[in-house]
mmCIF file of C-alpha atoms in Angstrom:
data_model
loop_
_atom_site.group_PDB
_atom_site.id
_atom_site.type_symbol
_atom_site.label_atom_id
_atom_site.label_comp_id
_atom_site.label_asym_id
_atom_site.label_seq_id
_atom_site.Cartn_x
_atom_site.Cartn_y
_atom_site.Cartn_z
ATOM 1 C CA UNK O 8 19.906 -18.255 9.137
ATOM 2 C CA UNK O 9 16.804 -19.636 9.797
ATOM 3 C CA UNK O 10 15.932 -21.824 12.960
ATOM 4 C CA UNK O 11 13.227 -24.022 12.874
ATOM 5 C CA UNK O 12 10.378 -22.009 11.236
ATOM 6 C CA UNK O 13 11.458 -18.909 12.338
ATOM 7 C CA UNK O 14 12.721 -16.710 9.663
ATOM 8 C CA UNK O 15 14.773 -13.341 9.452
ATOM 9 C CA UNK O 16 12.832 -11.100 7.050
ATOM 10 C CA UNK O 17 13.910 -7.578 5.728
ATOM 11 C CA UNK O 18 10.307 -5.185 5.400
ATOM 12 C CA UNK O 19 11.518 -1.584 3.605
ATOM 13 C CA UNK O 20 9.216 0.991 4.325
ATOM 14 C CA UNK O 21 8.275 -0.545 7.163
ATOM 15 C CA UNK O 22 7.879 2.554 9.389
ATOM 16 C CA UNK O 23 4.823 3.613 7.109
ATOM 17 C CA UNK O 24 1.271 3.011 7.416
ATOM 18 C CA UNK O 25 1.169 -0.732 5.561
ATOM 19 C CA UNK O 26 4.729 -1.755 6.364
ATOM 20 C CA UNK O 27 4.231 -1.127 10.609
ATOM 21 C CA UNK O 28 0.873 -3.457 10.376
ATOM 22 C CA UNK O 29 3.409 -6.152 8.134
ATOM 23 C CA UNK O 30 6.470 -5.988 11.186
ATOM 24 C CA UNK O 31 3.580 -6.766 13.969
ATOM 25 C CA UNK O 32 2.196 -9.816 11.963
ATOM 26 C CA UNK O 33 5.394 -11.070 10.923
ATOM 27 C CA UNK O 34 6.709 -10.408 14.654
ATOM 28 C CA UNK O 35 3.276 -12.124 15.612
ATOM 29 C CA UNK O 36 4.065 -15.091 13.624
ATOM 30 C CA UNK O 37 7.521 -15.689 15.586
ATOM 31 C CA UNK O 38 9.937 -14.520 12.679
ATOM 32 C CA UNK O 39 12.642 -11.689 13.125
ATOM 33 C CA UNK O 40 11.966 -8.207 11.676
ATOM 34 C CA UNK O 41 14.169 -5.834 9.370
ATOM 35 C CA UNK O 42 12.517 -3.131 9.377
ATOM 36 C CA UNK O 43 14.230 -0.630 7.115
ATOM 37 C CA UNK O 44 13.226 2.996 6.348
ATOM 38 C CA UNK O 45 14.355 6.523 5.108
ATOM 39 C CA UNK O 46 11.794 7.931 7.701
ATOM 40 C CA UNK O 47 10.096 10.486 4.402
ATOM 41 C CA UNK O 48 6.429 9.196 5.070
ATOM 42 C CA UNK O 49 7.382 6.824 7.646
ATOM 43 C CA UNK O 50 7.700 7.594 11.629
ATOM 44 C CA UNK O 51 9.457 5.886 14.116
ATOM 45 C CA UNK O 52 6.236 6.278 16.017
ATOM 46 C CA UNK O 53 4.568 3.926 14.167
ATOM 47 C CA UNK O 54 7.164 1.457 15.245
ATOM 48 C CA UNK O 55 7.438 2.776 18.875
ATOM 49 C CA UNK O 56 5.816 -0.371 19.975
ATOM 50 C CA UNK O 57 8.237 -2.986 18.666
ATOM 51 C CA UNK O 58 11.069 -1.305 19.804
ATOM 52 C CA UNK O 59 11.324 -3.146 22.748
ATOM 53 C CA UNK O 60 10.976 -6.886 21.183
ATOM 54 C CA UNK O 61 14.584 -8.783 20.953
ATOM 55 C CA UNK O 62 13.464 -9.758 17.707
ATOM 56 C CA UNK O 63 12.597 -6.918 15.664
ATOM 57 C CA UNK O 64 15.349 -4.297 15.137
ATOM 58 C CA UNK O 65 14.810 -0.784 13.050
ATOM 59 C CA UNK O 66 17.065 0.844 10.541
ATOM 60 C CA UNK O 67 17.269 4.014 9.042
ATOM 61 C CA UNK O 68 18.066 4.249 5.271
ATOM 62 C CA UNK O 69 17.218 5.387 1.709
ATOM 63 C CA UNK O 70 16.355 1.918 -0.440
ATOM 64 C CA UNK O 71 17.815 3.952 -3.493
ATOM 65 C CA UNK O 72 21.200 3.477 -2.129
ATOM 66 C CA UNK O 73 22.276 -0.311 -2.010
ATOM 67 C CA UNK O 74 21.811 -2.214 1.355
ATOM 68 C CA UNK O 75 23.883 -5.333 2.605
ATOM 69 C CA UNK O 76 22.070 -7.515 5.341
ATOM 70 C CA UNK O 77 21.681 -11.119 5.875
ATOM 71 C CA UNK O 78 18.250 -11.866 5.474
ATOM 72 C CA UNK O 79 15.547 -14.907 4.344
ATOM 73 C CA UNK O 80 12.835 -13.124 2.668
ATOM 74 C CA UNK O 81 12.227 -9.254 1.484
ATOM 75 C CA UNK O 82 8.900 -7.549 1.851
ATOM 76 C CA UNK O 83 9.720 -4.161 -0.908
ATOM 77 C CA UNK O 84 7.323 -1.574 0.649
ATOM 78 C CA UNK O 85 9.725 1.384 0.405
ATOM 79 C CA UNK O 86 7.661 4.317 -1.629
ATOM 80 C CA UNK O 87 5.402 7.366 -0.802
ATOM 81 C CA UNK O 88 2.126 6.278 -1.721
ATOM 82 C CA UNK O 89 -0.109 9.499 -1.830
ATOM 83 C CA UNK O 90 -0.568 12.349 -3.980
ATOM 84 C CA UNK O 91 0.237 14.857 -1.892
ATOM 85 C CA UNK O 92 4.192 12.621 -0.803
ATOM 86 C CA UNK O 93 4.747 11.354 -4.081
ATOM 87 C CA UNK O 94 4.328 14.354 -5.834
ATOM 88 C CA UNK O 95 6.562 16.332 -3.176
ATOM 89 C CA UNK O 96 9.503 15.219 -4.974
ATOM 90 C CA UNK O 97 8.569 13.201 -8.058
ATOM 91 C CA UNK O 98 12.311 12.512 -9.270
ATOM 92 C CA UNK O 99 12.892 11.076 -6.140
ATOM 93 C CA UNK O 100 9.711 8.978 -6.074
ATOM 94 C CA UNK O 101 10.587 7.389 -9.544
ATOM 95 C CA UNK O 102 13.940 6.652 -8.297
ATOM 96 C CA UNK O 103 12.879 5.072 -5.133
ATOM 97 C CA UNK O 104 10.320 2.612 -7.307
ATOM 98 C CA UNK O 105 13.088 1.814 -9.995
ATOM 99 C CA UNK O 106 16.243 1.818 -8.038
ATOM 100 C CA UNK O 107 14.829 1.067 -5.089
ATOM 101 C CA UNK O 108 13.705 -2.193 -6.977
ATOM 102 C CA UNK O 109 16.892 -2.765 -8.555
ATOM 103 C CA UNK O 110 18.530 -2.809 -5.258
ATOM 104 C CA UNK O 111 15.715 -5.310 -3.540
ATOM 105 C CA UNK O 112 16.074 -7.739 -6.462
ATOM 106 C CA UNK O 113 20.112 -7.351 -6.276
ATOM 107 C CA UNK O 114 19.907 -8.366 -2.644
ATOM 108 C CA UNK O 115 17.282 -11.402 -3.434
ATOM 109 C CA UNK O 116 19.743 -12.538 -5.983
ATOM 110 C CA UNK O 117 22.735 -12.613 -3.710
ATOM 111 C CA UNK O 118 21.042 -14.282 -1.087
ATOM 112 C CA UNK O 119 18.430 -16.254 -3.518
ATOM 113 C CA UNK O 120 15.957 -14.922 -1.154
ATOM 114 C CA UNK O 121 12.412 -14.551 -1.755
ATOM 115 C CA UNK O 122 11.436 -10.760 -2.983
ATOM 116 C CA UNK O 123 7.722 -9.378 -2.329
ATOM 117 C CA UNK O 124 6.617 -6.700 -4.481
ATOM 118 C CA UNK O 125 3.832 -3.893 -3.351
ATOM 119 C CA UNK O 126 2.833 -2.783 -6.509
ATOM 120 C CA UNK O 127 -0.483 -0.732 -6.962
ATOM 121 C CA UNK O 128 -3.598 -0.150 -8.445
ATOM 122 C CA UNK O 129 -2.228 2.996 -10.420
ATOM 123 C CA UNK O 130 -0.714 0.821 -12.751
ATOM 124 C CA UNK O 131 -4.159 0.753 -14.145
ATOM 125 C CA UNK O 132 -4.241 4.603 -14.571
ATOM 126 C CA UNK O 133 -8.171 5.415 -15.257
ATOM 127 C CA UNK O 134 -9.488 2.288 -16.508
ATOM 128 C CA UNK O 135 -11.602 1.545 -19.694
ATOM 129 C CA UNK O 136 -11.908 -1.864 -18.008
ATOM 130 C CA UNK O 137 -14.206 -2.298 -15.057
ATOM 131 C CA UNK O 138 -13.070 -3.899 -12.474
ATOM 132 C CA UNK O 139 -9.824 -4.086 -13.345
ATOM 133 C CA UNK O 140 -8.527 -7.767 -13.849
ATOM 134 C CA UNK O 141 -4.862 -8.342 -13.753
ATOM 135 C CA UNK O 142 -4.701 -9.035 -17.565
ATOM 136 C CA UNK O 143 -5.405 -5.714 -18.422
ATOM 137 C CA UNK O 144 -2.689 -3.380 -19.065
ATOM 138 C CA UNK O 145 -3.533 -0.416 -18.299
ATOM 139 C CA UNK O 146 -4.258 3.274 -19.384
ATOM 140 C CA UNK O 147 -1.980 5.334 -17.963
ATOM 141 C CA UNK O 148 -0.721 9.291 -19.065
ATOM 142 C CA UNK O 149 3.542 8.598 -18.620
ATOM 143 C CA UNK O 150 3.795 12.506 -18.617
ATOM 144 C CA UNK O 151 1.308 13.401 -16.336
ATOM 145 C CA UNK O 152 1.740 14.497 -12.608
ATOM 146 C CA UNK O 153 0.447 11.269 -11.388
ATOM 147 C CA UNK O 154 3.350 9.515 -13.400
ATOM 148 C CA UNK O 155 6.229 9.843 -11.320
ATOM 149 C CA UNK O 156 4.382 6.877 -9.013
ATOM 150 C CA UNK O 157 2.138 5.241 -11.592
ATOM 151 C CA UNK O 158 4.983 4.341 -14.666
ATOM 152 C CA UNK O 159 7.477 3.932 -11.206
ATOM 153 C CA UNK O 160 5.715 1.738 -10.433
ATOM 154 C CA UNK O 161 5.039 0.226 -13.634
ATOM 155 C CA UNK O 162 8.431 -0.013 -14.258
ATOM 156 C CA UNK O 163 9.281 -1.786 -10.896
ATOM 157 C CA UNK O 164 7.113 -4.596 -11.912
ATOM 158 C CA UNK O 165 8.797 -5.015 -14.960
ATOM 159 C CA UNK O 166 12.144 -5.349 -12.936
ATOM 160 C CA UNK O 167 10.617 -7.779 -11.086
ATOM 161 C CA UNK O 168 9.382 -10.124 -13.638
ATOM 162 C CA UNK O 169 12.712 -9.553 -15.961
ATOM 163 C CA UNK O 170 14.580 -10.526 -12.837
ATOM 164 C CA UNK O 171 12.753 -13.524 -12.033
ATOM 165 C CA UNK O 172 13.045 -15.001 -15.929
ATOM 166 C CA UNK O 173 16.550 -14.027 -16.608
ATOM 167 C CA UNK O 174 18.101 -14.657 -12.874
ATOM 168 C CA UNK O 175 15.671 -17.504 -11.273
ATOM 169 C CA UNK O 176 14.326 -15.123 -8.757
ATOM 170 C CA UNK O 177 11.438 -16.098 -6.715
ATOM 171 C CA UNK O 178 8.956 -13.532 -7.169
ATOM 172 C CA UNK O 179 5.255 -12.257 -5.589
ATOM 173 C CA UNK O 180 3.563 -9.469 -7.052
ATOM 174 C CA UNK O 181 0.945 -7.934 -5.211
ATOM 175 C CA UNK O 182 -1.445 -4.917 -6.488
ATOM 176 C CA UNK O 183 -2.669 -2.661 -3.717
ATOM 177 C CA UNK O 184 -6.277 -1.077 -3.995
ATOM 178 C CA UNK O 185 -6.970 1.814 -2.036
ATOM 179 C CA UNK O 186 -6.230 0.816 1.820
ATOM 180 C CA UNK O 187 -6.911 2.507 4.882
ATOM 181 C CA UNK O 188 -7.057 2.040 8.849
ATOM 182 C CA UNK O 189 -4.724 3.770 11.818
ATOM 183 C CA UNK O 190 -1.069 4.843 11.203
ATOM 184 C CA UNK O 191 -2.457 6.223 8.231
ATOM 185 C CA UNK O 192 -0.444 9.737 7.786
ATOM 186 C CA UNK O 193 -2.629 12.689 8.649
ATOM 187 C CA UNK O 194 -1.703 14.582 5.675
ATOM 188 C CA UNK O 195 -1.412 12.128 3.145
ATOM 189 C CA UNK O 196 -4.261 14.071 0.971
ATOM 190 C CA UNK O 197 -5.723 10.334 0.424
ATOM 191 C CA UNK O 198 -9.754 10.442 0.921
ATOM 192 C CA UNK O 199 -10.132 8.326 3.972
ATOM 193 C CA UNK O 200 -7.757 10.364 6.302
ATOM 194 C CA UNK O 201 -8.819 13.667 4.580
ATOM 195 C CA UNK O 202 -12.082 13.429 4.825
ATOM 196 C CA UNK O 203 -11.889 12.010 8.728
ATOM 197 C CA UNK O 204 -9.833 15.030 9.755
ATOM 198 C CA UNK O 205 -12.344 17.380 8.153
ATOM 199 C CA UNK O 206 -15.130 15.797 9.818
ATOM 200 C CA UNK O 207 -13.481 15.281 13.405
ATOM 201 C CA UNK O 208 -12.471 19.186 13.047
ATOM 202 C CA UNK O 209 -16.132 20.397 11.731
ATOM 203 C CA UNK O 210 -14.062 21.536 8.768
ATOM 204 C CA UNK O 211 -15.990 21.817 5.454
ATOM 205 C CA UNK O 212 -15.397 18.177 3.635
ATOM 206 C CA UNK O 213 -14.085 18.386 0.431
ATOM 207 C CA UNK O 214 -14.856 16.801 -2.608
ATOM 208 C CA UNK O 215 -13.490 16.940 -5.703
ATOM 209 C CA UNK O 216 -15.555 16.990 -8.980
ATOM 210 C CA UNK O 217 -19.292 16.082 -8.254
ATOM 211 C CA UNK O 218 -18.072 12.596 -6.062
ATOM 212 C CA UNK O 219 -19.635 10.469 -8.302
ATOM 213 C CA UNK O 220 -16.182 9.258 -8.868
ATOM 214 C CA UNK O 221 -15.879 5.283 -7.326
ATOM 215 C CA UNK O 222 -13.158 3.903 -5.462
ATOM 216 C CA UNK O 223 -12.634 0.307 -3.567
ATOM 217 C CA UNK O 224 -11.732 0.148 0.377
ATOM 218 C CA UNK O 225 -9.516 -2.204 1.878
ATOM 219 C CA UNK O 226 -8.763 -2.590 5.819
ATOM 220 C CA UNK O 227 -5.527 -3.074 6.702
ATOM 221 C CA UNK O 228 -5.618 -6.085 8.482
ATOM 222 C CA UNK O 229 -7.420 -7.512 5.066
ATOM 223 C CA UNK O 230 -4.805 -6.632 3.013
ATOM 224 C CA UNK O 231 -1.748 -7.712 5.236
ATOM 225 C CA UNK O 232 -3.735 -11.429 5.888
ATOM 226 C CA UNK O 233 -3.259 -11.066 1.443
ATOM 227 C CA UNK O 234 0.485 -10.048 1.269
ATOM 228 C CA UNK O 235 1.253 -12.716 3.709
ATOM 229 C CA UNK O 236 -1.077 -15.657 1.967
ATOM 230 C CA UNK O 237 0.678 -14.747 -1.367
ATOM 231 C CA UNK O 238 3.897 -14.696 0.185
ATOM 232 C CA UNK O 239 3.549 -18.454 1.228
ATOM 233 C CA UNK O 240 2.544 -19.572 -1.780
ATOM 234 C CA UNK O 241 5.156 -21.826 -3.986
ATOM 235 C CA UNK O 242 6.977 -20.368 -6.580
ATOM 236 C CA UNK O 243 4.691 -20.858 -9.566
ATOM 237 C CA UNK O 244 2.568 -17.704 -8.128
ATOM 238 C CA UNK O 245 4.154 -14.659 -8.942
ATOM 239 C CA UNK O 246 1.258 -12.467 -9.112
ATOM 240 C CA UNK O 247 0.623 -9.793 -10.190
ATOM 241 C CA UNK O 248 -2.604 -10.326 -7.844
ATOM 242 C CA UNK O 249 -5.236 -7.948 -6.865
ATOM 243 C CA UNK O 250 -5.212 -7.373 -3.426
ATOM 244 C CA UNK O 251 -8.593 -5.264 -2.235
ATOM 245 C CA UNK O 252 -12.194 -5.027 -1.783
ATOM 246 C CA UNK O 253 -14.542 -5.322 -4.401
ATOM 247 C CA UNK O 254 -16.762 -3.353 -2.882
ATOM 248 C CA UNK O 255 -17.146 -0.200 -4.434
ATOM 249 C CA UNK O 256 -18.453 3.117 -3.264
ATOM 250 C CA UNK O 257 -18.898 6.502 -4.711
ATOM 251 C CA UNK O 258 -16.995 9.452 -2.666
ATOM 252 C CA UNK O 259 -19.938 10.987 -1.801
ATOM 253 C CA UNK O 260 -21.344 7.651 -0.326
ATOM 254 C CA UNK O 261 -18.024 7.987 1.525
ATOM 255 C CA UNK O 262 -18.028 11.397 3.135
ATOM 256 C CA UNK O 263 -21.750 11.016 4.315
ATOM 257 C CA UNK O 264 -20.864 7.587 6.435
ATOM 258 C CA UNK O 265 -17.789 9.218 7.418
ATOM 259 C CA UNK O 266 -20.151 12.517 8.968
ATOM 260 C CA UNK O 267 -22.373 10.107 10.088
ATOM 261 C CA UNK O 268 -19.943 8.052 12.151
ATOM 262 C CA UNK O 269 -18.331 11.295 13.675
ATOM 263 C CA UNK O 270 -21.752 13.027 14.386
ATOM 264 C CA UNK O 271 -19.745 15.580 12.496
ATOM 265 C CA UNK O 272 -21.205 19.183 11.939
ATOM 266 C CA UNK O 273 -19.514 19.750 8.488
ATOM 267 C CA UNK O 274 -20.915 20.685 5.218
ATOM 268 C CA UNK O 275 -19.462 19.375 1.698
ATOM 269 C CA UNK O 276 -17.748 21.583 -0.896
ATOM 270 C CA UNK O 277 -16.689 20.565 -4.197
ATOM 271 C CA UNK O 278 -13.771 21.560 -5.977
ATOM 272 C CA UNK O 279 -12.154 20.508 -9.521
ATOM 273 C CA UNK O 280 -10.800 17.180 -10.388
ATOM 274 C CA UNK O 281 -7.406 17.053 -9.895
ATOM 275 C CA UNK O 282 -5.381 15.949 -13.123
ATOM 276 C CA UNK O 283 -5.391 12.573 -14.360
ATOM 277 C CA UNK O 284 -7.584 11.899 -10.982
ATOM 278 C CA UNK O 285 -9.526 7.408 -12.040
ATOM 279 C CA UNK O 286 -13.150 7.762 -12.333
ATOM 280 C CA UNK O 287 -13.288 4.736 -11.176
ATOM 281 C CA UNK O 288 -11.407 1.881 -9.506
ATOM 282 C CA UNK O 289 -12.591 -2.088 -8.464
ATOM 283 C CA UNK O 290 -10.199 -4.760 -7.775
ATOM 284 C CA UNK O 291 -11.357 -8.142 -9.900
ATOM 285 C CA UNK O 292 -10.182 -10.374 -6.806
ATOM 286 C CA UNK O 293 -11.208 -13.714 -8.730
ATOM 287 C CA UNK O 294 -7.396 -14.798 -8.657
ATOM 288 C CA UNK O 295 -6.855 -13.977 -4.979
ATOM 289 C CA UNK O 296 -10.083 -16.089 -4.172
ATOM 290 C CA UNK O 297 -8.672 -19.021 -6.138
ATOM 291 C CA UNK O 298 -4.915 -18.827 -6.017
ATOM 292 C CA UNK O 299 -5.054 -17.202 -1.981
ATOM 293 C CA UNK O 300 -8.581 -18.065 -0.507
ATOM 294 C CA UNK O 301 -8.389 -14.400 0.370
ATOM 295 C CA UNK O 302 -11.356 -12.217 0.726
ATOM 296 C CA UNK O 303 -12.035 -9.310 2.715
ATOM 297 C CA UNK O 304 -13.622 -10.000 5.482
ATOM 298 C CA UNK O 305 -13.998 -6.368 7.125
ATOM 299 C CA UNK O 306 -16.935 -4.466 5.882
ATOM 300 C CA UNK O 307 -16.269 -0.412 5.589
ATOM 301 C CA UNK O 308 -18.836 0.977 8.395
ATOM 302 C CA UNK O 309 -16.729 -1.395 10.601
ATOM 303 C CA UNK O 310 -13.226 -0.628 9.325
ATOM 304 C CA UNK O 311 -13.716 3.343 9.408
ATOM 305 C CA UNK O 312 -15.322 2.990 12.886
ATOM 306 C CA UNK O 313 -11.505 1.941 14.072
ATOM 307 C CA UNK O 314 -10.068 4.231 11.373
ATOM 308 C CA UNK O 315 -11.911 7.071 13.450
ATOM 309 C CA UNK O 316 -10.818 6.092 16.701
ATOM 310 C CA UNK O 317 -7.376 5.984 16.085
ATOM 311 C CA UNK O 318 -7.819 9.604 14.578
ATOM 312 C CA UNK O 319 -9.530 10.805 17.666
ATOM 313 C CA UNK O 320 -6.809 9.449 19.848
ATOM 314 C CA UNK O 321 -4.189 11.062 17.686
ATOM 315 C CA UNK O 322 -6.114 14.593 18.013
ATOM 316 C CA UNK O 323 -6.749 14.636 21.311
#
């Protein structure tokens, strides 16, 4: 199947916000391009611009159902990834991360095909570790409303690894910190869009306990430049590896660059904590720097300055 370097490559969810940015590098980089989704958090829009290349072709369908292509490698993006989607319909959510993992390591194991893994930061729950190497385990509530996509998720990577030492499978593990850039939803409820709409619309901005609470932002062209440096690695690196910024930044710090990038009018309210809501959360990128000579190279005044425009457009 493959011709000269050129591979066919199978990216599920790749209609959403991460997986449309993965299709134009891979497309970029001369391969062909899968692109597989159930269209839940996904849009075809996001894709609109690749519908016309010969080598990139778009499918509609549910990862929790088995799926029988031809391909090289598998990208396993397939899962709503914010609060306010995942917790729409959290059955469905755990399925799609356990099943939906079952079925991408089924297919590697047919084809002995290459199997990429988006896992996430949640798998760290709120940490008593800070930043949060890959060695630690976590601390994470498996009843709580958040579960459905943390212990999913969770149990996905367990899949991946009991796959790879029972059946041979050649596996990368990567562990998504908070990411953000255009083609993000609108209403995802995640703090970068959120707070962008608010100020764009001179809405109050909302914050949730006092916004003392820390998070780590990635641009998306930072973290795709990861997934595909860990994906060309050999196959002693399986990950897991931390793929985000170590920079870290209160929410408050956030909202006030955000008002001051939009010459926004609003005014900040606060409201409770949601449940089960990190305190805090830093990627330790030490094994990306060594095992990926990956960094972030976009710094967050820049990235939100095209996260903003891209917002704009969409509004206007």
């Amino acid at each position: 199947m493959r011709y000269g370097n050129t591979k066919k490559i199978l990216v599920t969810g790749g209609a959403g916000f991460l997986g449309s940015h993965l299709c134009e590098r891979l497309l970029d980089q001369g391969h062909e391009v899968l692109c597989v989704d159930n269209f839940f958090t996904g849009t075809r829009r996001n894709v609109a611009h690749l519908l016309g290349e010969p080598r990139f072709e778009l499918m509609r369908h549910d990862v929790t159902f088995p799926l029988y292509v031809e391909v090289d490698e598998i990208y396993n993006l397939a899962c709503p990834a914010s609060p306010v989607h995942y917790q729409f319909d959290p059955v469905q959510t755990a399925k799609t991360s356990v099943i939906g993992a079952i079925n991408m390591l089924g297919l590697a194991k047919r084809l002995k095909a290459k199997v990429f893994q988006a896992s996430t930061s949640e798998v760290y729950g709120d940490p008593e570790v800070h930043p949060q190497p890959e060695a630690y385990w976590g601390r994470v509530n498996p009843i709580g409303y958040r579960s459905c996509y943390d212990e999913g998720k969770r149990c996905a990577e367990t899949l991946f690894f009991d796959y790879h030492r029972q059946h041979g499978i050649p596996i990368k593990v990567a562990r998504i910190f908070n990411t953000y850039g255009p083609r993000m939803h609108p209403n995802d409820g995640r703090v970068v869009s959120n707070l962008v709409l608010q100020a764009l619309r001179n809405e109050d901005i909302t914050l949730y306990g006092d916004g003392s609470q820390t998070r780590s932002f990635c641009y998306v062209d930072d973290l795709i430049e990861g997934f595909l440096r860990l994906m060309e690695t050999d196959a002693t690196v399986t990950g897991p590896i931390n793929i985000g910024n170590p920079g870290e930044f209160t929410i408050r710090q956030l909202a006030e660059l955000v008002v001051e990038l939009t010459g926004s009018r609003s005014e900040m309210v606060f409201r409770p904590l949601p449940p089960d809501d990190p305190r805090q959360r830093r990627p330790d990128i030490t094994q990306a720097r060594a095992v990926l000579d990956w960094e972030p190279t976009i710094p967050l005044r820049e990235g939100l300055r095209k996260t903003i425009a891209y917002f704009e457009k969409s509004l206007g």
